[in-house]
PDB file of C-alpha atoms and ligand atoms in Angstrom:
ATOM      1  CA  MET A   1     -14.344 -31.472   9.289  1.00 87.00           C
ATOM      2  CA  LYS A   2     -15.160 -32.971   5.146  1.00 94.00           C
ATOM      3  CA  TYR A   3     -16.570 -30.879   2.905  1.00 96.00           C
ATOM      4  CA  ARG A   4     -17.494 -31.189  -0.984  1.00 97.00           C
ATOM      5  CA  HIS A   5     -16.421 -27.836  -2.577  1.00 98.00           C
ATOM      6  CA  ILE A   6     -14.300 -25.020  -1.116  1.00 98.00           C
ATOM      7  CA  GLY A   7     -14.001 -21.919  -2.117  1.00 98.00           C
ATOM      8  CA  ILE A   8     -10.150 -20.010  -2.745  1.00 98.00           C
ATOM      9  CA  LEU A   9      -9.797 -16.336  -3.444  1.00 98.00           C
ATOM     10  CA  SER A  10      -6.934 -14.363  -3.409  1.00 97.00           C
ATOM     11  CA  ALA A  11      -6.646 -10.706  -4.528  1.00 97.00           C
ATOM     12  CA  MET A  12      -3.365 -10.929  -6.259  1.00 94.00           C
ATOM     13  CA  PRO A  13      -3.072 -14.408  -8.475  1.00 89.00           C
ATOM     14  CA  GLU A  14       1.025 -14.274  -6.924  1.00 87.00           C
ATOM     15  CA  GLU A  15      -1.275 -15.719  -3.843  1.00 91.00           C
ATOM     16  CA  ILE A  16      -2.734 -18.202  -5.033  1.00 89.00           C
ATOM     17  CA  GLY A  17       0.323 -19.427  -6.820  1.00 81.00           C
ATOM     18  CA  THR A  18       0.930 -22.852  -9.186  1.00 88.00           C
ATOM     19  CA  ILE A  19      -2.392 -24.412  -7.429  1.00 91.00           C
ATOM     20  CA  LEU A  20      -4.567 -23.828 -10.475  1.00 92.00           C
ATOM     21  CA  GLU A  21      -2.027 -26.323 -12.388  1.00 93.00           C
ATOM     22  CA  ASP A  22      -3.516 -28.824 -10.044  1.00 94.00           C
ATOM     23  CA  LEU A  23      -6.891 -28.588 -10.980  1.00 96.00           C
ATOM     24  CA  GLU A  24      -8.382 -31.754 -13.291  1.00 96.00           C
ATOM     25  CA  ASP A  25     -11.396 -31.163 -15.408  1.00 96.00           C
ATOM     26  CA  ILE A  26     -11.753 -27.518 -15.463  1.00 97.00           C
ATOM     27  CA  LYS A  27     -14.798 -24.790 -15.745  1.00 97.00           C
ATOM     28  CA  LYS A  28     -13.934 -20.846 -16.493  1.00 96.00           C
ATOM     29  CA  VAL A  29     -16.860 -19.062 -15.438  1.00 97.00           C
ATOM     30  CA  ASN A  30     -16.568 -15.314 -16.288  1.00 95.00           C
ATOM     31  CA  PHE A  31     -18.722 -11.929 -14.807  1.00 97.00           C
ATOM     32  CA  GLY A  32     -16.645  -9.242 -16.092  1.00 97.00           C
ATOM     33  CA  ASP A  33     -13.448  -8.749 -15.414  1.00 96.00           C
ATOM     34  CA  LEU A  34     -13.748 -11.549 -12.312  1.00 97.00           C
ATOM     35  CA  ASN A  35     -12.901 -15.010 -14.092  1.00 96.00           C
ATOM     36  CA  ILE A  36     -13.975 -18.117 -11.652  1.00 97.00           C
ATOM     37  CA  TYR A  37     -11.566 -21.744 -11.850  1.00 97.00           C
ATOM     38  CA  SER A  38     -13.624 -24.461 -11.063  1.00 97.00           C
ATOM     39  CA  GLY A  39     -11.982 -28.482 -10.816  1.00 97.00           C
ATOM     40  CA  LYS A  40     -11.452 -31.772  -9.079  1.00 97.00           C
ATOM     41  CA  TRP A  41      -8.375 -31.685  -6.766  1.00 97.00           C
ATOM     42  CA  VAL A  42      -7.154 -34.962  -5.833  1.00 96.00           C
ATOM     43  CA  ASN A  43      -4.915 -36.030  -3.122  1.00 94.00           C
ATOM     44  CA  LYS A  44      -2.182 -38.480  -2.991  1.00 92.00           C
ATOM     45  CA  ASN A  45      -5.068 -41.112  -1.216  1.00 94.00           C
ATOM     46  CA  ASN A  46      -7.260 -40.451  -4.829  1.00 95.00           C
ATOM     47  CA  GLN A  47      -9.836 -38.738  -2.513  1.00 96.00           C
ATOM     48  CA  TYR A  48     -11.007 -35.849  -4.214  1.00 96.00           C
ATOM     49  CA  ILE A  49     -12.547 -32.429  -3.813  1.00 97.00           C
ATOM     50  CA  TYR A  50     -13.370 -29.187  -5.604  1.00 98.00           C
ATOM     51  CA  LEU A  51     -12.102 -26.139  -6.421  1.00 98.00           C
ATOM     52  CA  SER A  52     -12.676 -22.862  -7.177  1.00 98.00           C
ATOM     53  CA  ILE A  53     -10.784 -20.014  -7.200  1.00 97.00           C
ATOM     54  CA  ALA A  54     -10.759 -17.053  -8.160  1.00 97.00           C
ATOM     55  CA  PHE A  55      -8.383 -13.357  -7.681  1.00 96.00           C
ATOM     56  CA  SER A  56     -10.299 -10.363  -5.925  1.00 97.00           C
ATOM     57  CA  GLY A  57      -8.371  -7.745  -7.444  1.00 97.00           C
ATOM     58  CA  TRP A  58      -7.019  -4.881  -4.430  1.00 98.00           C
ATOM     59  CA  GLY A  59      -8.971  -4.219  -2.146  1.00 98.00           C
ATOM     60  CA  LYS A  60     -12.656  -4.310  -0.042  1.00 98.00           C
ATOM     61  CA  VAL A  61     -14.956  -3.219  -3.117  1.00 98.00           C
ATOM     62  CA  SER A  62     -13.415  -5.712  -5.401  1.00 98.00           C
ATOM     63  CA  ALA A  63     -13.257  -8.881  -1.995  1.00 98.00           C
ATOM     64  CA  ALA A  64     -16.883  -8.043  -1.583  1.00 98.00           C
ATOM     65  CA  ARG A  65     -17.534  -7.974  -5.333  1.00 98.00           C
ATOM     66  CA  ALA A  66     -15.566 -11.253  -6.080  1.00 98.00           C
ATOM     67  CA  THR A  67     -16.833 -12.923  -2.468  1.00 98.00           C
ATOM     68  CA  THR A  68     -20.578 -12.874  -4.023  1.00 98.00           C
ATOM     69  CA  ARG A  69     -19.843 -14.444  -7.561  1.00 98.00           C
ATOM     70  CA  LEU A  70     -17.684 -17.332  -6.042  1.00 97.00           C
ATOM     71  CA  ILE A  71     -20.421 -18.262  -3.642  1.00 96.00           C
ATOM     72  CA  GLY A  72     -23.426 -18.748  -6.278  1.00 95.00           C
ATOM     73  CA  ASN A  73     -20.904 -20.882  -7.996  1.00 94.00           C
ATOM     74  CA  ASN A  74     -22.124 -23.766  -8.474  1.00 94.00           C
ATOM     75  CA  TYR A  75     -19.430 -26.601 -10.245  1.00 97.00           C
ATOM     76  CA  LYS A  76     -21.579 -30.466 -11.152  1.00 96.00           C
ATOM     77  CA  ASN A  77     -24.362 -29.283  -9.153  1.00 96.00           C
ATOM     78  CA  ILE A  78     -21.834 -28.888  -5.438  1.00 97.00           C
ATOM     79  CA  PRO A  79     -22.319 -25.274  -3.935  1.00 97.00           C
ATOM     80  CA  VAL A  80     -19.791 -23.689  -2.568  1.00 98.00           C
ATOM     81  CA  GLU A  81     -20.114 -25.005   0.744  1.00 97.00           C
ATOM     82  CA  LEU A  82     -17.039 -23.156   2.413  1.00 98.00           C
ATOM     83  CA  ILE A  83     -14.872 -20.277   1.359  1.00 98.00           C
ATOM     84  CA  LEU A  84     -11.320 -18.945   1.988  1.00 98.00           C
ATOM     85  CA  PHE A  85      -9.746 -15.810   0.951  1.00 98.00           C
ATOM     86  CA  THR A  86      -5.724 -16.315   1.193  1.00 97.00           C
ATOM     87  CA  GLY A  87      -2.353 -14.065   0.414  1.00 97.00           C
ATOM     88  CA  VAL A  88      -0.310 -11.174   2.203  1.00 97.00           C
ATOM     89  CA  ALA A  89      -0.085  -9.526   4.678  1.00 98.00           C
ATOM     90  CA  GLY A  90       1.833  -6.184   6.823  1.00 98.00           C
ATOM     91  CA  SER A  91       2.328  -7.587  10.061  1.00 98.00           C
ATOM     92  CA  ALA A  92       1.284  -5.241  13.176  1.00 98.00           C
ATOM     93  CA  GLN A  93       3.707  -6.125  15.602  1.00 97.00           C
ATOM     94  CA  ASP A  94       6.491  -6.407  16.645  1.00 96.00           C
ATOM     95  CA  ASP A  95       7.463 -10.184  17.414  1.00 96.00           C
ATOM     96  CA  ILE A  96       5.445 -10.961  14.107  1.00 97.00           C
ATOM     97  CA  ASN A  97       7.791 -11.247  11.339  1.00 96.00           C
ATOM     98  CA  GLN A  98       7.729 -12.114   7.347  1.00 96.00           C
ATOM     99  CA  TRP A  99       6.330 -16.277   6.860  1.00 95.00           C
ATOM    100  CA  ASP A 100       4.614 -16.195   9.875  1.00 96.00           C
ATOM    101  CA  ILE A 101       1.712 -17.393   9.401  1.00 96.00           C
ATOM    102  CA  VAL A 102      -1.807 -15.555  10.624  1.00 98.00           C
ATOM    103  CA  LEU A 103      -5.427 -16.857  10.994  1.00 98.00           C
ATOM    104  CA  GLY A 104      -8.604 -14.164  11.349  1.00 98.00           C
ATOM    105  CA  LYS A 105      -9.975 -15.530  14.591  1.00 98.00           C
ATOM    106  CA  CYS A 106     -12.333 -12.042  14.343  1.00 98.00           C
ATOM    107  CA  LEU A 107     -11.557  -9.306  10.913  1.00 98.00           C
ATOM    108  CA  ILE A 108     -12.290  -5.587  11.545  1.00 98.00           C
ATOM    109  CA  GLN A 109     -13.187  -3.179   9.211  1.00 98.00           C
ATOM    110  CA  HIS A 110     -10.271  -0.175  10.465  1.00 98.00           C
ATOM    111  CA  ASP A 111     -11.878   2.435   7.797  1.00 98.00           C
ATOM    112  CA  MET A 112     -15.951   1.840   9.402  1.00 98.00           C
ATOM    113  CA  ASP A 113     -16.634   5.544  10.750  1.00 97.00           C
ATOM    114  CA  ALA A 114     -20.392   6.004  11.206  1.00 97.00           C
ATOM    115  CA  THR A 115     -20.220   7.973  13.696  1.00 97.00           C
ATOM    116  CA  PRO A 116     -21.996   9.537  15.530  1.00 97.00           C
ATOM    117  CA  LEU A 117     -24.184   7.140  14.201  1.00 97.00           C
ATOM    118  CA  PHE A 118     -22.683   4.499  15.012  1.00 97.00           C
ATOM    119  CA  ASP A 119     -20.038   3.449  17.792  1.00 97.00           C
ATOM    120  CA  LYS A 120     -16.491   3.505  15.388  1.00 97.00           C
ATOM    121  CA  LEU A 121     -15.533   0.120  13.534  1.00 98.00           C
ATOM    122  CA  VAL A 122     -19.257  -0.251  13.784  1.00 98.00           C
ATOM    123  CA  ILE A 123     -20.535  -2.049  10.151  1.00 98.00           C
ATOM    124  CA  PRO A 124     -23.965  -0.290   9.920  1.00 97.00           C
ATOM    125  CA  PRO A 125     -25.349  -3.256   8.745  1.00 97.00           C
ATOM    126  CA  LEU A 126     -24.430  -5.828  11.086  1.00 98.00           C
ATOM    127  CA  LYS A 127     -24.094  -3.573  14.352  1.00 97.00           C
ATOM    128  CA  GLN A 128     -20.864  -5.336  15.408  1.00 97.00           C
ATOM    129  CA  LYS A 129     -17.309  -3.850  14.391  1.00 98.00           C
ATOM    130  CA  GLU A 130     -15.874  -7.755  15.632  1.00 98.00           C
ATOM    131  CA  LEU A 131     -16.182 -10.559  12.815  1.00 98.00           C
ATOM    132  CA  ILE A 132     -15.983 -13.685  14.148  1.00 98.00           C
ATOM    133  CA  PRO A 133     -15.939 -17.157  12.035  1.00 98.00           C
ATOM    134  CA  ASN A 134     -16.527 -19.832  13.281  1.00 98.00           C
ATOM    135  CA  GLU A 135     -14.654 -21.769  15.637  1.00 97.00           C
ATOM    136  CA  ASN A 136     -14.406 -25.147  14.783  1.00 97.00           C
ATOM    137  CA  ILE A 137     -12.877 -24.180  11.783  1.00 97.00           C
ATOM    138  CA  LEU A 138     -10.693 -21.644  12.996  1.00 98.00           C
ATOM    139  CA  GLU A 139      -9.420 -24.290  15.647  1.00 97.00           C
ATOM    140  CA  HIS A 140      -8.787 -27.386  12.979  1.00 96.00           C
ATOM    141  CA  LEU A 141      -7.029 -25.368  10.831  1.00 96.00           C
ATOM    142  CA  PHE A 142      -5.248 -24.033  13.146  1.00 96.00           C
ATOM    143  CA  LYS A 143      -4.145 -27.274  14.621  1.00 94.00           C
ATOM    144  CA  ARG A 144      -3.622 -28.723  11.281  1.00 93.00           C
ATOM    145  CA  LEU A 145      -0.566 -25.919  10.406  1.00 92.00           C
ATOM    146  CA  THR A 146       0.404 -26.678  13.478  1.00 90.00           C
ATOM    147  CA  ASN A 147       1.678 -29.926  13.511  1.00 85.00           C
ATOM    148  CA  ASN A 148       2.029 -30.035   9.709  1.00 79.00           C
ATOM    149  CA  ASP A 149       5.462 -30.877   8.068  1.00 73.00           C
ATOM    150  CA  LEU A 150       5.104 -29.365   5.002  1.00 71.00           C
ATOM    151  CA  ILE A 151       4.148 -26.169   7.073  1.00 77.00           C
ATOM    152  CA  SER A 152       6.703 -26.383   9.518  1.00 72.00           C
ATOM    153  CA  LYS A 153       9.803 -28.020   9.366  1.00 67.00           C
ATOM    154  CA  TYR A 154      10.629 -28.710   5.736  1.00 68.00           C
ATOM    155  CA  SER A 155       9.047 -24.863   3.951  1.00 78.00           C
ATOM    156  CA  LYS A 156      10.229 -20.634   4.373  1.00 89.00           C
ATOM    157  CA  TYR A 157       7.080 -20.468   6.800  1.00 93.00           C
ATOM    158  CA  GLY A 158       7.361 -19.406  10.217  1.00 93.00           C
ATOM    159  CA  LYS A 159       4.837 -18.886  13.720  1.00 93.00           C
ATOM    160  CA  VAL A 160       1.106 -19.825  13.024  1.00 95.00           C
ATOM    161  CA  LYS A 161      -1.313 -17.337  14.944  1.00 96.00           C
ATOM    162  CA  LYS A 162      -4.502 -16.550  15.645  1.00 98.00           C
ATOM    163  CA  GLY A 163      -4.794 -13.033  15.621  1.00 98.00           C
ATOM    164  CA  ILE A 164      -7.141  -9.819  14.845  1.00 98.00           C
ATOM    165  CA  ILE A 165      -6.553  -9.172  11.557  1.00 98.00           C
ATOM    166  CA  ALA A 166      -7.680  -5.308  10.509  1.00 98.00           C
ATOM    167  CA  SER A 167      -8.557  -4.468   7.048  1.00 98.00           C
ATOM    168  CA  GLY A 168      -9.128  -1.332   4.147  1.00 98.00           C
ATOM    169  CA  ASP A 169      -8.325   0.465   1.603  1.00 98.00           C
ATOM    170  CA  GLN A 170      -5.067   1.725   2.212  1.00 97.00           C
ATOM    171  CA  PHE A 171      -1.909   0.399   2.200  1.00 98.00           C
ATOM    172  CA  VAL A 172      -0.235   1.090   5.217  1.00 97.00           C
ATOM    173  CA  SER A 173       3.288   2.637   4.640  1.00 97.00           C
ATOM    174  CA  ASP A 174       3.769   5.389   6.979  1.00 96.00           C
ATOM    175  CA  GLN A 175       4.208   4.900  10.689  1.00 95.00           C
ATOM    176  CA  GLU A 176       1.241   7.826  11.358  1.00 97.00           C
ATOM    177  CA  SER A 177      -1.057   4.910   9.555  1.00 97.00           C
ATOM    178  CA  PHE A 178      -0.225   2.588  11.715  1.00 97.00           C
ATOM    179  CA  MET A 179      -0.638   4.256  14.696  1.00 97.00           C
ATOM    180  CA  LYS A 180      -3.850   5.982  13.766  1.00 97.00           C
ATOM    181  CA  ILE A 181      -5.127   1.503  13.108  1.00 98.00           C
ATOM    182  CA  LEU A 182      -3.438   0.686  15.952  1.00 97.00           C
ATOM    183  CA  SER A 183      -4.597   3.151  18.363  1.00 97.00           C
ATOM    184  CA  ASN A 184      -8.525   2.031  17.215  1.00 97.00           C
ATOM    185  CA  ILE A 185      -7.147  -1.550  17.654  1.00 97.00           C
ATOM    186  CA  PRO A 186      -4.475  -2.430  19.942  1.00 95.00           C
ATOM    187  CA  ASN A 187      -4.223  -5.801  20.133  1.00 96.00           C
ATOM    188  CA  LEU A 188      -3.926  -6.263  16.143  1.00 98.00           C
ATOM    189  CA  SER A 189      -1.852  -8.626  14.128  1.00 98.00           C
ATOM    190  CA  ALA A 190      -2.145  -7.449  10.544  1.00 98.00           C
ATOM    191  CA  ILE A 191      -3.568  -5.399   8.409  1.00 98.00           C
ATOM    192  CA  GLU A 192      -4.402  -5.561   5.114  1.00 98.00           C
ATOM    193  CA  MET A 193      -6.767  -4.564   2.250  1.00 98.00           C
ATOM    194  CA  GLU A 194      -9.001  -7.730   1.614  1.00 98.00           C
ATOM    195  CA  GLY A 195     -10.369  -9.547   4.730  1.00 98.00           C
ATOM    196  CA  ALA A 196     -12.685  -8.403   6.811  1.00 98.00           C
ATOM    197  CA  ALA A 197     -14.926  -6.896   3.078  1.00 98.00           C
ATOM    198  CA  PHE A 198     -14.835 -10.956   2.581  1.00 98.00           C
ATOM    199  CA  ALA A 199     -15.806 -11.865   5.861  1.00 98.00           C
ATOM    200  CA  GLN A 200     -19.167  -9.470   5.452  1.00 98.00           C
ATOM    201  CA  VAL A 201     -20.699 -10.889   3.038  1.00 98.00           C
ATOM    202  CA  SER A 202     -19.431 -13.863   4.365  1.00 98.00           C
ATOM    203  CA  ILE A 203     -22.463 -13.527   7.227  1.00 98.00           C
ATOM    204  CA  GLN A 204     -24.620 -11.531   5.610  1.00 98.00           C
ATOM    205  CA  GLU A 205     -24.484 -14.472   2.810  1.00 98.00           C
ATOM    206  CA  GLU A 206     -24.639 -17.479   5.723  1.00 98.00           C
ATOM    207  CA  ILE A 207     -21.723 -18.923   4.877  1.00 98.00           C
ATOM    208  CA  PRO A 208     -18.528 -20.725   6.789  1.00 98.00           C
ATOM    209  CA  TRP A 209     -16.004 -17.755   6.497  1.00 98.00           C
ATOM    210  CA  LEU A 210     -12.158 -18.260   7.434  1.00 98.00           C
ATOM    211  CA  VAL A 211      -8.591 -16.179   5.964  1.00 98.00           C
ATOM    212  CA  ILE A 212      -5.095 -16.712   6.254  1.00 98.00           C
ATOM    213  CA  ARG A 213      -2.679 -14.508   5.425  1.00 98.00           C
ATOM    214  CA  VAL A 214       0.535 -14.752   5.352  1.00 97.00           C
ATOM    215  CA  ILE A 215       3.089 -11.322   6.486  1.00 97.00           C
ATOM    216  CA  SER A 216       4.988  -9.990   3.865  1.00 97.00           C
ATOM    217  CA  ASP A 217       5.773  -6.984   5.534  1.00 97.00           C
ATOM    218  CA  ASN A 218       6.024  -4.584   8.192  1.00 96.00           C
ATOM    219  CA  ALA A 219       2.774  -2.239   7.367  1.00 95.00           C
ATOM    220  CA  ASN A 220       5.671   0.827   8.394  1.00 93.00           C
ATOM    221  CA  GLU A 221       8.264   2.234   6.367  1.00 93.00           C
ATOM    222  CA  GLY A 222       9.315   0.769   3.358  1.00 92.00           C
ATOM    223  CA  SER A 223       7.067  -2.149   3.145  1.00 95.00           C
ATOM    224  CA  GLU A 224       5.905  -1.070  -0.423  1.00 96.00           C
ATOM    225  CA  GLU A 225       9.301  -2.240  -1.506  1.00 95.00           C
ATOM    226  CA  GLU A 226       9.212  -4.938   1.321  1.00 95.00           C
ATOM    227  CA  PHE A 227       5.973  -6.083  -0.110  1.00 97.00           C
ATOM    228  CA  SER A 228       7.300  -5.841  -3.624  1.00 96.00           C
ATOM    229  CA  GLU A 229      10.281  -8.747  -3.144  1.00 96.00           C
ATOM    230  CA  PHE A 230       8.131 -10.567  -0.965  1.00 96.00           C
ATOM    231  CA  VAL A 231       5.758 -11.411  -3.113  1.00 94.00           C
ATOM    232  CA  LYS A 232       7.616 -12.099  -5.993  1.00 92.00           C
ATOM    233  CA  THR A 233       9.237 -14.946  -3.365  1.00 92.00           C
ATOM    234  CA  TYR A 234       5.702 -16.136  -2.092  1.00 92.00           C
ATOM    235  CA  LYS A 235       4.845 -16.845  -5.609  1.00 85.00           C
ATOM    236  CA  LYS A 236       6.488 -20.400  -5.131  1.00 85.00           C
ATOM    237  CA  TRP A 237       5.482 -21.173  -2.355  1.00 90.00           C
ATOM    238  CA  SER A 238       1.899 -20.204  -2.017  1.00 92.00           C
ATOM    239  CA  HIS A 239       1.023 -23.460  -3.463  1.00 91.00           C
ATOM    240  CA  GLN A 240       2.673 -25.740  -0.742  1.00 90.00           C
ATOM    241  CA  LEU A 241      -0.095 -23.392   2.532  1.00 93.00           C
ATOM    242  CA  ILE A 242      -3.090 -23.629  -0.681  1.00 94.00           C
ATOM    243  CA  THR A 243      -2.295 -27.327  -0.519  1.00 93.00           C
ATOM    244  CA  VAL A 244      -2.283 -27.912   3.713  1.00 92.00           C
ATOM    245  CA  LEU A 245      -5.455 -25.823   3.218  1.00 94.00           C
ATOM    246  CA  VAL A 246      -7.584 -28.408   1.108  1.00 96.00           C
ATOM    247  CA  GLU A 247      -6.043 -30.946   2.614  1.00 94.00           C
ATOM    248  CA  SER A 248      -7.046 -30.327   5.928  1.00 94.00           C
ATOM    249  CA  PHE A 249     -11.121 -30.584   4.770  1.00 96.00           C
ATOM    250  CA  ILE A 250     -11.045 -33.447   2.424  1.00 94.00           C
TER     251      ILE A 250
HETATM  252  N1  ADE B 301      -0.990  -5.932   2.046  1.00 88.92           N
HETATM  253  C1  ADE B 301       0.165  -6.825   2.639  1.00 88.92           C
HETATM  254  N2  ADE B 301       1.172  -5.044   3.388  1.00 88.92           N
HETATM  255  C2  ADE B 301      -0.376  -4.840   3.078  1.00 88.92           C
HETATM  256  C3  ADE B 301       0.533  -3.966   4.017  1.00 88.92           C
HETATM  257  N3  ADE B 301       1.422  -2.419   4.500  1.00 88.92           N
HETATM  258  N4  ADE B 301      -0.711  -2.058   3.725  1.00 88.92           N
HETATM  259  C4  ADE B 301      -2.075  -3.155   3.454  1.00 88.92           C
HETATM  260  N5  ADE B 301      -2.063  -4.319   3.387  1.00 88.92           N
HETATM  261  C5  ADE B 301      -1.167  -4.858   2.903  1.00 88.92           C
END
């Protein structure tokens, strides 16, 4: 599965890590406070791919805005052909732990509620609540991550899992909020603040997309401390995951 130009989005610089340092021939464009860095990424076999990378900031509005800008970005006259959102998330299940990787097989906006006009969680312009990525891309990346030495053997990363990811404009750090989200979405794997907004824009703009999250905390009491500590360490490791993501599409 090959692409010429991939867009990579994270909410925070720590989630992108040092991948920007690997780019050649960097072009930076900015839209107000949003910077998009594009460049050429070359692997050990001298194959290359163009990357456009940005930090959106936290939350659904920031994610939607950055996604739209990133999709519209060209580099050397090649448009972005696939867009990935990667970063950290809180766990929604006891058997999903810190450093496990969740690939979003379905994204849901857990704070969308246009009842009684629409069913709970349904996104009105799409008339659906479940945002589903292209299955071939999901399977392709799942196989690459599960068979990858960088991820499985020599690193801190844990299990790789396909799961439901919910997004909302809330950092979840108490039992009541956690249970409310879980009661609406019982099979939930991970909770974060951007992925489902990114997915909505990608679907509406008709560009292939995928969300890849690494578990940082339990999305429950004390999650703010777990999250803050995790992100400091993750900054050093995100490069490894992003390298595998990029290699998978070259
Ligand atoms: N991203 C990482 N951890 C989170 C949490 N607990 N709530 C919302 N977004 C998160």
